[in-house]
Amino acid sequence: MKKKVVILGCGRLGASVAAYCSSRGDSVIVVDSNPVAFDRLEEPFSGFKVTGDATDFSVLEREAFIATCDEAVITTGSDNVNLFLAHLCSGIYGVERIIVRFDDPAYETLVEGLRGVEAVYPFQLSYQEIVGKAS
Ligand code: AMP
């Protein structure tokens, strides 16, 4: 059966993940409040695009079908929005696997113990890579 993936926030990272998931055969829904963001979705993306605020319950429930998805990838540009969405996806909708992006590593403690949540920190990854190259 196809895996259902919802991507919340279609910036450069979200769009790239969406294209990847789509190319590996997942059923993908991407949500962004700005429809222009969908211009970032390049071939082979073949999923659904939802224009709306990901923090809006009706968008999440009736357009993104969050309660039936297997995986949520949370990549809006705001750590606070991402934190809120991670809590919703885990606590309210029981999404099995939730990958959330934070710029600030201090957010780690705020998702500790949340079922299914894995946090990634692009800033920290870039920092470690650069420092590694510089030393
Ligand atoms: P970036 O900051 O470039 O990583 O992009 C983040 C993306 O998330 C942008 O395309 C924003 O329009 C989108 N975004 C930010 N807040 C929300 C929100 N509450 N709901 C849906 N999309 C959002």
PDB file of C-alpha atoms and ligand atoms in Angstrom:
ATOM      1  CA  MET A   1       0.000   0.000   0.000  1.00  0.00           C
ATOM      2  CA  LYS A   2       1.159   3.540  -0.789  1.00  0.00           C
ATOM      3  CA  LYS A   3       2.486   5.527   2.134  1.00  0.00           C
ATOM      4  CA  LYS A   4       0.538   8.762   2.750  1.00  0.00           C
ATOM      5  CA  VAL A   5       2.811  11.715   3.478  1.00  0.00           C
ATOM      6  CA  VAL A   6       1.717  15.249   4.347  1.00  0.00           C
ATOM      7  CA  ILE A   7       4.269  18.032   3.984  1.00  0.00           C
ATOM      8  CA  LEU A   8       3.461  21.208   5.927  1.00  0.00           C
ATOM      9  CA  GLY A   9       5.355  24.184   4.456  1.00  0.00           C
ATOM     10  CA  CYS A  10       6.615  24.180   0.878  1.00  0.00           C
ATOM     11  CA  GLY A  11       9.840  26.153   1.155  1.00  0.00           C
ATOM     12  CA  ARG A  12      13.004  24.865  -0.484  1.00  0.00           C
ATOM     13  CA  LEU A  13      13.330  22.006   2.012  1.00  0.00           C
ATOM     14  CA  GLY A  14       9.654  21.021   2.028  1.00  0.00           C
ATOM     15  CA  ALA A  15       9.438  21.135  -1.776  1.00  0.00           C
ATOM     16  CA  SER A  16      12.533  18.964  -2.166  1.00  0.00           C
ATOM     17  CA  VAL A  17      11.242  16.399   0.317  1.00  0.00           C
ATOM     18  CA  ALA A  18       7.842  16.425  -1.427  1.00  0.00           C
ATOM     19  CA  ALA A  19       9.453  15.736  -4.807  1.00  0.00           C
ATOM     20  CA  TYR A  20      11.555  12.943  -3.302  1.00  0.00           C
ATOM     21  CA  CYS A  21       8.585  11.255  -1.590  1.00  0.00           C
ATOM     22  CA  SER A  22       6.530  11.575  -4.743  1.00  0.00           C
ATOM     23  CA  SER A  23       9.317  10.030  -6.847  1.00  0.00           C
ATOM     24  CA  ARG A  24       9.570   7.007  -4.535  1.00  0.00           C
ATOM     25  CA  GLY A  25       5.849   6.364  -4.974  1.00  0.00           C
ATOM     26  CA  ASP A  26       4.306   7.867  -1.852  1.00  0.00           C
ATOM     27  CA  SER A  27       0.939   9.577  -1.954  1.00  0.00           C
ATOM     28  CA  VAL A  28       1.862  13.187  -1.108  1.00  0.00           C
ATOM     29  CA  ILE A  29      -0.138  16.233  -0.025  1.00  0.00           C
ATOM     30  CA  VAL A  30       1.703  19.537   0.355  1.00  0.00           C
ATOM     31  CA  VAL A  31       0.217  22.434   2.322  1.00  0.00           C
ATOM     32  CA  ASP A  32       1.402  26.032   2.082  1.00  0.00           C
ATOM     33  CA  SER A  33      -0.329  29.318   2.853  1.00  0.00           C
ATOM     34  CA  ASN A  34       1.296  30.922  -0.189  1.00  0.00           C
ATOM     35  CA  PRO A  35       0.343  29.307  -3.517  1.00  0.00           C
ATOM     36  CA  VAL A  36       3.454  30.754  -5.160  1.00  0.00           C
ATOM     37  CA  ALA A  37       5.459  28.333  -2.996  1.00  0.00           C
ATOM     38  CA  PHE A  38       4.192  25.453  -5.144  1.00  0.00           C
ATOM     39  CA  ASP A  39       6.275  26.817  -8.044  1.00  0.00           C
ATOM     40  CA  ARG A  40       9.204  25.187  -6.226  1.00  0.00           C
ATOM     41  CA  LEU A  41       7.739  21.753  -6.838  1.00  0.00           C
ATOM     42  CA  GLU A  42       9.543  20.349  -9.805  1.00  0.00           C
ATOM     43  CA  GLU A  43       9.040  17.126 -11.711  1.00  0.00           C
ATOM     44  CA  PRO A  44       8.532  14.338 -10.798  1.00  0.00           C
ATOM     45  CA  PHE A  45       6.085  15.705  -8.205  1.00  0.00           C
ATOM     46  CA  SER A  46       2.657  14.220  -8.765  1.00  0.00           C
ATOM     47  CA  GLY A  47       0.957  14.869  -5.424  1.00  0.00           C
ATOM     48  CA  PHE A  48      -1.754  17.252  -4.254  1.00  0.00           C
ATOM     49  CA  LYS A  49      -1.285  20.906  -3.381  1.00  0.00           C
ATOM     50  CA  VAL A  50      -3.385  22.552  -0.686  1.00  0.00           C
ATOM     51  CA  THR A  51      -3.311  26.327  -0.268  1.00  0.00           C
ATOM     52  CA  GLY A  52      -4.029  27.185   3.354  1.00  0.00           C
ATOM     53  CA  ASP A  53      -2.708  27.798   6.830  1.00  0.00           C
ATOM     54  CA  ALA A  54      -1.400  24.528   8.232  1.00  0.00           C
ATOM     55  CA  THR A  55      -2.416  25.597  11.742  1.00  0.00           C
ATOM     56  CA  ASP A  56      -6.058  25.779  10.631  1.00  0.00           C
ATOM     57  CA  PHE A  57      -7.850  22.629  11.814  1.00  0.00           C
ATOM     58  CA  SER A  58     -10.200  22.524   8.846  1.00  0.00           C
ATOM     59  CA  VAL A  59      -7.265  22.684   6.420  1.00  0.00           C
ATOM     60  CA  LEU A  60      -5.456  19.930   8.270  1.00  0.00           C
ATOM     61  CA  GLU A  61      -8.462  17.684   8.692  1.00  0.00           C
ATOM     62  CA  ARG A  62     -10.579  18.228   5.587  1.00  0.00           C
ATOM     63  CA  GLU A  63      -7.997  19.094   2.970  1.00  0.00           C
ATOM     64  CA  ALA A  64      -4.789  17.415   4.112  1.00  0.00           C
ATOM     65  CA  PHE A  65      -6.550  14.410   5.734  1.00  0.00           C
ATOM     66  CA  ILE A  66      -3.977  14.507   8.481  1.00  0.00           C
ATOM     67  CA  ALA A  67      -5.630  11.825  10.609  1.00  0.00           C
ATOM     68  CA  THR A  68      -5.131   9.210   7.903  1.00  0.00           C
ATOM     69  CA  CYS A  69      -1.562  10.029   6.944  1.00  0.00           C
ATOM     70  CA  ASP A  70       1.359   7.772   7.860  1.00  0.00           C
ATOM     71  CA  GLU A  71       3.982  10.472   7.986  1.00  0.00           C
ATOM     72  CA  ALA A  72       4.031  14.260   8.462  1.00  0.00           C
ATOM     73  CA  VAL A  73       6.994  16.410   7.477  1.00  0.00           C
ATOM     74  CA  ILE A  74       6.819  19.839   9.122  1.00  0.00           C
ATOM     75  CA  THR A  75       8.914  22.456   7.384  1.00  0.00           C
ATOM     76  CA  THR A  76       7.372  25.910   7.705  1.00  0.00           C
ATOM     77  CA  GLY A  77       9.856  28.705   8.298  1.00  0.00           C
ATOM     78  CA  SER A  78       8.731  29.263  11.892  1.00  0.00           C
ATOM     79  CA  ASP A  79       9.973  27.177  14.825  1.00  0.00           C
ATOM     80  CA  ASN A  80       6.898  28.111  16.858  1.00  0.00           C
ATOM     81  CA  VAL A  81       4.492  27.051  14.117  1.00  0.00           C
ATOM     82  CA  ASN A  82       6.465  23.836  13.634  1.00  0.00           C
ATOM     83  CA  LEU A  83       6.364  23.114  17.351  1.00  0.00           C
ATOM     84  CA  PHE A  84       2.601  23.624  17.450  1.00  0.00           C
ATOM     85  CA  LEU A  85       2.112  21.385  14.409  1.00  0.00           C
ATOM     86  CA  ALA A  86       4.322  18.636  15.862  1.00  0.00           C
ATOM     87  CA  HIS A  87       2.188  18.617  19.015  1.00  0.00           C
ATOM     88  CA  LEU A  88      -1.031  18.496  16.981  1.00  0.00           C
ATOM     89  CA  CYS A  89       0.181  15.732  14.675  1.00  0.00           C
ATOM     90  CA  SER A  90       1.399  13.622  17.581  1.00  0.00           C
ATOM     91  CA  GLY A  91      -1.115  14.314  20.345  1.00  0.00           C
ATOM     92  CA  ILE A  92      -4.353  15.014  18.485  1.00  0.00           C
ATOM     93  CA  TYR A  93      -4.044  13.183  15.180  1.00  0.00           C
ATOM     94  CA  GLY A  94      -1.810  10.286  16.217  1.00  0.00           C
ATOM     95  CA  VAL A  95       0.391  10.464  13.124  1.00  0.00           C
ATOM     96  CA  GLU A  96       2.776   7.527  13.265  1.00  0.00           C
ATOM     97  CA  ARG A  97       5.937   9.342  12.167  1.00  0.00           C
ATOM     98  CA  ILE A  98       6.527  13.094  12.366  1.00  0.00           C
ATOM     99  CA  ILE A  99       9.667  14.796  11.153  1.00  0.00           C
ATOM    100  CA  VAL A 100       9.925  18.414  12.228  1.00  0.00           C
ATOM    101  CA  ARG A 101      12.494  21.051  11.366  1.00  0.00           C
ATOM    102  CA  PHE A 102      13.751  23.590  13.887  1.00  0.00           C
ATOM    103  CA  ASP A 103      16.349  26.299  13.459  1.00  0.00           C
ATOM    104  CA  ASP A 104      16.880  26.651  17.184  1.00  0.00           C
ATOM    105  CA  PRO A 105      18.273  23.520  18.905  1.00  0.00           C
ATOM    106  CA  ALA A 106      16.667  24.734  22.158  1.00  0.00           C
ATOM    107  CA  TYR A 107      13.361  23.406  20.817  1.00  0.00           C
ATOM    108  CA  GLU A 108      14.574  19.848  21.344  1.00  0.00           C
ATOM    109  CA  THR A 109      13.333  19.797  24.922  1.00  0.00           C
ATOM    110  CA  LEU A 110       9.896  21.001  23.779  1.00  0.00           C
ATOM    111  CA  VAL A 111       9.268  17.881  21.706  1.00  0.00           C
ATOM    112  CA  GLU A 112      10.951  15.404  24.030  1.00  0.00           C
ATOM    113  CA  GLY A 113       8.738  12.416  24.718  1.00  0.00           C
ATOM    114  CA  LEU A 114       6.241  13.297  21.970  1.00  0.00           C
ATOM    115  CA  ARG A 115       5.232  10.035  20.328  1.00  0.00           C
ATOM    116  CA  GLY A 116       6.543   9.597  16.792  1.00  0.00           C
ATOM    117  CA  VAL A 117       8.379  12.921  16.638  1.00  0.00           C
ATOM    118  CA  GLU A 118      11.897  13.221  15.227  1.00  0.00           C
ATOM    119  CA  ALA A 119      13.437  16.689  15.088  1.00  0.00           C
ATOM    120  CA  VAL A 120      16.039  17.874  12.574  1.00  0.00           C
ATOM    121  CA  TYR A 121      18.145  21.013  12.851  1.00  0.00           C
ATOM    122  CA  PRO A 122      19.411  22.288   9.481  1.00  0.00           C
ATOM    123  CA  PHE A 123      21.331  25.146  11.076  1.00  0.00           C
ATOM    124  CA  GLN A 124      23.188  22.779  13.392  1.00  0.00           C
ATOM    125  CA  LEU A 125      23.925  20.347  10.549  1.00  0.00           C
ATOM    126  CA  SER A 126      25.371  23.172   8.410  1.00  0.00           C
ATOM    127  CA  TYR A 127      27.317  24.531  11.360  1.00  0.00           C
ATOM    128  CA  GLN A 128      28.881  21.149  12.148  1.00  0.00           C
ATOM    129  CA  GLU A 129      29.788  20.621   8.502  1.00  0.00           C
ATOM    130  CA  ILE A 130      31.391  24.057   8.174  1.00  0.00           C
ATOM    131  CA  VAL A 131      33.267  23.829  11.454  1.00  0.00           C
ATOM    132  CA  GLY A 132      34.452  20.350  10.447  1.00  0.00           C
ATOM    133  CA  LYS A 133      35.816  21.697   7.166  1.00  0.00           C
ATOM    134  CA  ALA A 134      37.383  24.735   8.801  1.00  0.00           C
ATOM    135  CA  SER A 135      39.309  22.747  11.397  1.00  0.00           C
TER     136      SER A 135
HETATM  137  P1  AMP B   1      11.189  28.686   4.232  1.00  0.00           P
HETATM  138  O1  AMP B   1      11.070  29.684   5.308  1.00  0.00           O
HETATM  139  O2  AMP B   1      11.810  29.191   2.953  1.00  0.00           O
HETATM  140  O3  AMP B   1      11.750  27.379   4.666  1.00  0.00           O
HETATM  141  O4  AMP B   1       9.674  28.366   3.752  1.00  0.00           O
HETATM  142  C1  AMP B   1       8.703  28.000   4.607  1.00  0.00           C
HETATM  143  C2  AMP B   1       7.394  27.835   3.848  1.00  0.00           C
HETATM  144  O5  AMP B   1       6.402  27.616   4.825  1.00  0.00           O
HETATM  145  C3  AMP B   1       6.960  29.053   3.034  1.00  0.00           C
HETATM  146  O6  AMP B   1       6.598  28.640   1.711  1.00  0.00           O
HETATM  147  C4  AMP B   1       5.759  29.593   3.795  1.00  0.00           C
HETATM  148  O7  AMP B   1       4.764  30.151   2.936  1.00  0.00           O
HETATM  149  C5  AMP B   1       5.248  28.342   4.485  1.00  0.00           C
HETATM  150  N1  AMP B   1       4.487  28.615   5.703  1.00  0.00           N
HETATM  151  C6  AMP B   1       4.849  29.401   6.741  1.00  0.00           C
HETATM  152  N2  AMP B   1       3.897  29.387   7.691  1.00  0.00           N
HETATM  153  C7  AMP B   1       2.910  28.558   7.233  1.00  0.00           C
HETATM  154  C8  AMP B   1       1.650  28.114   7.759  1.00  0.00           C
HETATM  155  N3  AMP B   1       1.205  28.509   8.962  1.00  0.00           N
HETATM  156  N4  AMP B   1       0.908  27.270   7.021  1.00  0.00           N
HETATM  157  C9  AMP B   1       1.337  26.858   5.798  1.00  0.00           C
HETATM  158  N5  AMP B   1       2.515  27.232   5.258  1.00  0.00           N
HETATM  159  C10 AMP B   1       3.290  28.070   5.953  1.00  0.00           C
END
